[in-house]
Amino acid sequence: MAAILDMKWCHVPVAGHALLAVADADGLIGLYQLLGSKETTYTLQPFASFALGKQCLALSLDWSTGKAERASPQPLKIISSDSKGQLHLLKLDEAGSGLHEVATWQAHSFEAWIAAFNYWQTEVVYSGGDDSLLRGWDTRAPGEPTFTSRRHRMGVCSIQSHPHQEGILATGSYDEHVLLWDTRNMKQPFADVPMQGGVWRLRWHPLHSHLLLAACMHGGFSVIDCQQATEKQQDMCTISVSHTLPSSLLYGADWSWLTFCCLPETEPSSHSGSLSGSDPGAGTEDEAGDQWPEPPCPDSLTDDESGNKERTSPQPSTEDVRKGSSQLHSPRTKICVCDSGMEADHNIHLLATCSFYDHVLHLWGWESS
């Protein structure tokens, strides 16, 4: 398989199965079904594919189902961008297991780094290119953009519509800024968040509507608290947590949709969902003497002299982040995926990042205050 440049899960089942879409360096959009069960091994099996064109890279893709809900007559659509500056609107024929082209048009003079749906009006899509332009399009008449913004000073490489709140759009750029927009007025953003690296990917949290995850290349990743900004349409964002990986470029980041809870270590461990790091290599002993992978980050909870847990404040430092491990809090608690009848702790978050050069996928646990 060629190098994968973007991937996204469809948030509604297709033919009774989860479906993963992949954009690769051969210019292909591939769909894969997740098959299996808890009793057997899960596997990804090819479902459908579409070639965007010759001698181009498929750079990004987005599903029209970003809100995790779908009106019954709404067709499943994918918008994709390529290295020639084009956008491709595709429709999935669920009965015939095929992807069909609806429209293709020239959107940018150079690479179209990113394309994304407006999840609340799926006839509308947005694109960002290496020409530093952010553009909007009506897919029913895509010949001319509905707007063109030059507010970013360098290539626009990340866009996501807010899945919980209509009218909010997040964009990121090589210029190391995240901008928040009111889609009813795309002349100026209502919030501007300086970052510490080029913003290659943005992901809104699936449950907490105010949290925005940013993959910032050499600047690592950051979680942005946008609550005040989105509620009051004011420039009031804060960085809840950030972390850098030395000698690495973060090009991907996303949240887990699972909910978690804490279990005392003394309870029977009948649940198999405890978190573990995915980075191979030399491990480091935690306080309980167990091994967990490098690079270590301190726990978000520490024990004071009396044995009580102290919560660290959510400041922009690595003290709030630790790579996912079976001992996320203290030696006496562990994190597991919540089953029915268990009380979820919605302050526990799991996220994943992938990095260039070292080719590593990291899992991170974070407890927000």
Coordinates of C-alpha atoms in Angstrom, one line a residue:
M1 CA 0.0 0.0 0.0
A2 CA 1.2 3.5 -0.8
A3 CA 1.8 6.0 2.0
I4 CA -1.4 7.0 3.8
L5 CA -1.9 10.8 3.9
D6 CA -5.3 11.0 5.6
M7 CA -7.9 8.6 7.1
K8 CA -11.3 9.0 8.8
W9 CA -14.0 6.7 10.1
C10 CA -17.5 7.1 8.9
H11 CA -19.6 8.0 11.9
V12 CA -22.6 5.9 10.8
P13 CA -22.6 2.2 10.0
V14 CA -22.5 1.2 6.3
A15 CA -24.0 -2.2 5.4
G16 CA -24.0 -2.9 9.2
H17 CA -20.2 -2.3 9.6
A18 CA -17.8 0.5 10.5
L19 CA -16.2 2.0 7.5
L20 CA -12.7 3.6 7.2
A21 CA -11.8 5.9 4.4
V22 CA -8.1 6.3 3.4
A23 CA -6.4 8.8 1.1
D24 CA -3.0 7.7 -0.2
A25 CA 0.0 8.8 -2.2
D26 CA -1.1 6.9 -5.3
G27 CA -4.1 9.2 -5.6
L28 CA -6.6 6.6 -4.4
I29 CA -9.5 6.9 -2.0
G30 CA -10.0 3.5 -0.4
L31 CA -12.8 2.3 1.8
Y32 CA -12.3 -0.6 4.3
Q33 CA -14.9 -2.4 6.3
L34 CA -14.1 -3.4 9.9
L35 CA -15.1 -7.1 10.3
G36 CA -15.0 -9.3 13.3
S37 CA -16.3 -9.5 16.8
K38 CA -15.1 -9.4 20.4
E39 CA -14.7 -13.2 20.3
T40 CA -12.6 -13.0 17.1
T41 CA -9.9 -10.8 15.6
Y42 CA -11.0 -7.6 14.0
T43 CA -9.7 -7.0 10.4
L44 CA -10.0 -4.3 7.8
Q45 CA -11.2 -5.6 4.4
P46 CA -11.3 -3.6 1.2
F47 CA -14.8 -2.4 0.4
A48 CA -14.5 0.1 -2.5
S49 CA -12.0 2.5 -4.1
F50 CA -11.7 5.4 -6.4
A51 CA -8.7 6.9 -8.3
L52 CA -8.7 10.7 -8.3
G53 CA -6.4 10.9 -11.3
K54 CA -3.0 10.2 -12.7
Q55 CA 0.2 11.5 -11.1
C56 CA -1.5 13.1 -8.1
L57 CA -1.5 12.5 -4.4
A58 CA -4.8 12.3 -2.5
L59 CA -4.0 14.7 0.4
S60 CA -7.1 14.8 2.5
L61 CA -10.7 13.6 2.8
D62 CA -13.8 14.2 4.9
W63 CA -17.1 12.4 5.3
S64 CA -20.4 14.3 5.2
T65 CA -21.5 12.5 8.4
G66 CA -19.3 14.5 10.8
K67 CA -22.2 15.2 13.2
A68 CA -22.5 11.4 14.0
E69 CA -26.1 11.5 12.8
R70 CA -27.7 11.3 9.4
A71 CA -31.0 12.1 7.9
S72 CA -32.4 9.0 6.2
P73 CA -32.5 10.3 2.6
Q74 CA -29.0 11.9 2.9
P75 CA -26.5 10.2 0.7
L76 CA -23.0 9.3 2.0
K77 CA -20.5 11.7 0.5
I78 CA -16.7 12.2 0.6
I79 CA -14.9 15.3 -0.3
S80 CA -11.2 14.9 -1.1
S81 CA -8.3 17.2 -2.2
D82 CA -5.2 16.4 -4.2
S83 CA -1.7 17.6 -5.0
K84 CA -2.8 19.3 -8.2
G85 CA -5.1 21.7 -6.3
Q86 CA -8.3 19.9 -7.2
L87 CA -11.3 18.9 -5.1
H88 CA -13.3 15.7 -5.7
L89 CA -16.8 15.2 -4.5
L90 CA -17.6 11.4 -4.3
K91 CA -20.8 9.6 -3.5
L92 CA -21.0 6.1 -2.0
D93 CA -23.4 3.7 -3.6
E94 CA -24.1 1.6 -0.5
A95 CA -26.1 -1.1 -2.4
G96 CA -23.5 -1.6 -5.1
S97 CA -20.4 -1.0 -2.9
G98 CA -19.0 1.6 -5.2
L99 CA -17.7 5.2 -5.0
H100 CA -18.8 7.5 -7.8
E101 CA -17.6 10.9 -8.8
V102 CA -20.1 13.7 -8.5
A103 CA -17.9 16.6 -9.4
T104 CA -14.2 17.6 -9.7
W105 CA -13.0 21.2 -9.9
Q106 CA -9.8 23.3 -9.7
A107 CA -9.8 25.0 -6.3
H108 CA -6.2 26.2 -5.7
S109 CA -3.1 27.1 -7.7
F110 CA -0.9 24.7 -5.8
E111 CA -1.5 21.8 -3.5
A112 CA -5.0 21.6 -2.0
W113 CA -3.9 20.5 1.5
I114 CA -7.3 20.1 3.0
A115 CA -11.0 19.8 2.1
A116 CA -13.9 19.6 4.6
F117 CA -17.6 19.5 4.8
N118 CA -19.9 22.0 6.6
Y119 CA -21.5 19.2 8.7
W120 CA -24.7 21.3 9.1
Q121 CA -25.1 22.1 5.4
T122 CA -23.4 19.3 3.5
E123 CA -23.8 21.0 0.1
V124 CA -21.1 23.4 1.4
V125 CA -17.5 22.4 1.5
Y126 CA -14.3 24.3 2.4
S127 CA -10.7 24.0 1.1
G128 CA -7.3 25.2 2.0
G129 CA -4.2 25.3 -0.2
D130 CA -0.5 26.0 -0.4
D131 CA -1.5 29.3 -2.1
S132 CA -2.5 30.5 1.5
L133 CA -6.2 30.7 0.5
L134 CA -9.2 29.5 2.5
R135 CA -12.2 29.0 0.2
G136 CA -15.8 28.0 0.5
W137 CA -17.8 26.1 -2.2
D138 CA -21.4 25.2 -3.0
T139 CA -21.1 21.7 -4.5
R140 CA -24.3 22.2 -6.5
A141 CA -22.4 24.9 -8.5
P142 CA -18.7 24.5 -7.8
G143 CA -17.4 26.7 -10.6
E144 CA -16.7 29.7 -8.4
P145 CA -16.0 29.9 -4.7
T146 CA -18.6 31.4 -2.4
F147 CA -15.8 33.2 -0.6
T148 CA -12.0 33.5 -0.6
S149 CA -10.1 34.5 2.6
R150 CA -6.5 35.5 2.7
R151 CA -6.5 35.8 6.5
H152 CA -3.9 33.0 6.9
R153 CA -0.4 34.2 5.9
M154 CA 0.8 30.8 4.8
G155 CA -0.6 27.5 3.4
V156 CA -3.9 26.5 4.9
C157 CA -3.6 22.8 5.9
S158 CA -6.4 22.0 8.4
I159 CA -10.1 22.7 8.5
Q160 CA -12.9 21.2 10.6
S161 CA -16.6 22.2 11.0
H162 CA -17.8 22.0 14.5
P163 CA -19.8 18.8 15.0
H164 CA -21.8 20.1 18.0
Q165 CA -22.4 23.7 17.3
E166 CA -23.7 25.0 14.0
G167 CA -21.9 27.9 12.4
I168 CA -18.4 27.3 13.9
L169 CA -15.4 26.5 11.7
A170 CA -11.8 25.9 12.8
T171 CA -8.8 26.4 10.5
G172 CA -5.1 26.0 10.9
S173 CA -2.1 26.9 8.8
Y174 CA 1.7 26.8 8.4
D175 CA 1.6 30.3 9.9
E176 CA 1.2 28.7 13.3
H177 CA -2.3 30.1 14.0
V178 CA -5.6 28.4 14.7
L179 CA -8.6 30.6 13.6
L180 CA -12.2 30.2 14.6
W181 CA -14.9 31.5 12.3
D182 CA -18.6 32.2 12.3
T183 CA -19.6 30.7 8.9
R184 CA -22.2 33.4 8.5
N185 CA -19.4 36.0 8.3
M186 CA -16.2 34.7 6.8
K187 CA -14.6 38.1 6.5
Q188 CA -12.8 37.9 9.8
P189 CA -12.3 35.2 12.4
F190 CA -13.7 35.8 15.9
A191 CA -10.7 34.1 17.6
D192 CA -7.0 33.8 16.8
V193 CA -4.9 31.3 18.8
P194 CA -1.1 31.4 18.3
M195 CA 0.5 28.0 18.3
Q196 CA 4.1 26.7 18.4
G197 CA 4.2 25.0 15.1
G198 CA 2.4 24.6 11.8
V199 CA -1.2 23.4 12.4
W200 CA -1.5 20.3 10.2
R201 CA -4.6 18.7 11.8
L202 CA -7.5 19.9 13.9
R203 CA -10.1 17.7 15.7
W204 CA -13.1 18.8 17.8
H205 CA -13.7 16.5 20.8
P206 CA -16.5 14.0 20.2
L207 CA -18.1 14.6 23.6
H208 CA -16.8 17.9 25.0
S209 CA -17.8 20.6 22.5
H210 CA -15.3 23.2 23.8
L211 CA -12.1 21.2 23.3
L212 CA -10.1 21.3 20.1
L213 CA -7.0 19.1 19.5
A214 CA -4.3 20.5 17.2
A215 CA -1.4 18.6 15.7
C216 CA 1.4 21.2 15.3
M217 CA 4.2 19.5 13.5
H218 CA 7.5 20.3 15.3
G219 CA 5.4 22.0 18.1
G220 CA 3.9 18.7 19.1
F221 CA 0.2 18.7 20.0
S222 CA -2.1 21.0 22.0
V223 CA -5.6 20.9 23.4
I224 CA -7.3 24.3 23.1
D225 CA -10.2 25.3 25.4
C226 CA -12.6 27.3 23.1
Q227 CA -15.6 27.5 25.5
Q228 CA -15.5 31.2 26.1
A229 CA -14.8 31.9 22.5
T230 CA -17.6 29.8 21.0
E231 CA -20.2 30.9 23.6
K232 CA -19.5 34.6 23.4
Q233 CA -17.9 34.8 19.9
Q234 CA -14.9 36.5 21.5
D235 CA -11.1 35.9 21.2
M236 CA -10.8 34.1 24.5
C237 CA -9.2 30.7 23.8
T238 CA -6.7 29.1 26.2
I239 CA -4.3 26.2 25.9
S240 CA -5.3 23.5 28.3
V241 CA -2.3 21.2 27.7
S242 CA 0.5 20.8 25.2
H243 CA 3.3 18.5 24.6
T244 CA 6.2 18.3 22.2
L245 CA 8.1 15.3 20.9
P246 CA 11.8 16.0 20.3
S247 CA 13.2 15.3 16.8
S248 CA 9.7 14.5 15.5
L249 CA 7.0 16.1 13.4
L250 CA 3.3 15.5 14.4
Y251 CA 1.2 15.3 11.3
G252 CA -1.9 13.6 12.8
A253 CA -4.0 13.7 16.0
D254 CA -7.4 12.5 17.0
W255 CA -9.6 11.8 20.0
S256 CA -11.0 8.4 21.1
W257 CA -14.8 8.1 21.2
L258 CA -14.6 5.6 24.1
T259 CA -15.6 6.6 27.6
F260 CA -13.5 5.6 30.6
C261 CA -13.7 5.1 34.3
C262 CA -11.3 4.5 37.2
L263 CA -11.2 1.2 39.0
P264 CA -9.4 0.6 42.3
E265 CA -6.4 -1.7 41.7
T266 CA -7.8 -4.2 44.3
E267 CA -11.0 -4.8 42.2
P268 CA -11.0 -7.9 40.0
S269 CA -9.8 -6.9 36.5
S270 CA -12.6 -8.4 34.5
H271 CA -12.6 -5.6 32.0
S272 CA -10.0 -5.9 29.3
G273 CA -10.0 -2.2 28.2
S274 CA -7.1 -0.9 30.2
L275 CA -5.0 1.6 28.3
S276 CA -1.6 0.8 27.0
G277 CA 1.1 2.7 25.1
S278 CA 1.7 1.7 21.5
D279 CA 5.3 2.9 21.1
P280 CA 7.7 -0.1 21.0
G281 CA 11.1 0.2 22.5
A282 CA 12.8 0.5 25.9
G283 CA 10.4 0.9 28.8
T284 CA 10.5 3.0 31.9
E285 CA 9.4 1.7 35.3
D286 CA 6.4 3.6 36.9
E287 CA 5.8 3.9 40.6
A288 CA 4.4 0.4 40.8
G289 CA 7.4 -1.1 39.1
D290 CA 5.5 -1.9 35.8
Q291 CA 7.1 -1.1 32.4
W292 CA 5.6 1.6 30.2
P293 CA 7.1 2.9 27.0
E294 CA 9.3 5.9 26.4
P295 CA 9.1 8.9 26.3
P296 CA 7.6 9.2 29.8
C297 CA 5.5 12.2 31.0
P298 CA 4.6 12.8 34.6
D299 CA 1.1 11.8 35.8
S300 CA -1.7 14.3 35.9
L301 CA -2.4 13.2 39.4
T302 CA 0.3 13.0 42.1
D303 CA 0.2 11.9 45.7
D304 CA 1.0 14.3 48.5
E305 CA 2.7 13.2 51.8
S306 CA -0.6 12.2 53.3
G307 CA -1.4 9.9 50.4
N308 CA -4.2 12.1 49.0
K309 CA -4.3 12.7 45.3
E310 CA -3.6 16.3 44.2
R311 CA -4.9 17.4 40.8
T312 CA -2.5 19.4 38.7
S313 CA -4.0 22.5 37.2
P314 CA -4.6 22.3 33.4
Q315 CA -1.7 24.6 32.5
P316 CA 0.1 24.3 29.1
S317 CA 2.8 21.9 30.3
T318 CA 3.5 18.3 30.1
E319 CA 2.4 17.7 33.7
D320 CA -1.1 17.1 32.5
V321 CA -0.2 14.6 29.9
R322 CA 1.1 11.1 30.0
K323 CA 1.3 8.5 27.3
G324 CA -1.5 6.0 27.7
S325 CA -0.5 3.3 30.2
S326 CA -2.2 0.9 32.6
Q327 CA -1.4 3.2 35.5
L328 CA -2.7 6.6 34.3
H329 CA -3.3 8.1 37.7
S330 CA -1.7 6.5 40.7
P331 CA -0.4 3.0 41.6
R332 CA -3.8 2.2 43.2
T333 CA -6.0 3.0 40.3
K334 CA -6.3 2.0 36.7
I335 CA -8.2 3.2 33.7
C336 CA -10.6 1.0 31.8
V337 CA -13.2 1.3 29.1
C338 CA -16.6 1.6 30.6
D339 CA -19.1 -1.2 30.3
S340 CA -22.8 -1.0 31.0
G341 CA -23.5 -0.4 34.7
M342 CA -20.2 1.5 35.2
E343 CA -20.1 5.2 35.9
A344 CA -18.1 7.0 33.3
D345 CA -15.5 9.7 34.2
H346 CA -15.8 12.2 31.4
N347 CA -12.7 14.1 32.6
I348 CA -10.5 11.2 31.3
H349 CA -9.6 11.5 27.7
L350 CA -7.7 9.3 25.3
L351 CA -6.1 10.7 22.2
A352 CA -3.7 9.4 19.6
T353 CA -0.9 11.2 17.6
C354 CA 1.2 10.0 14.7
S355 CA 4.6 11.5 13.9
F356 CA 6.9 11.8 10.9
Y357 CA 10.6 10.6 10.9
D358 CA 10.2 8.1 13.8
H359 CA 7.0 6.6 12.3
V360 CA 5.4 6.2 15.7
L361 CA 1.8 6.1 16.8
H362 CA 1.4 7.3 20.4
L363 CA -1.6 6.9 22.7
W364 CA -2.0 9.6 25.4
G365 CA -4.1 9.8 28.5
W366 CA -5.2 13.1 29.9
E367 CA -7.3 14.1 32.8
S368 CA -8.9 17.5 32.6
S369 CA -10.0 19.4 35.6

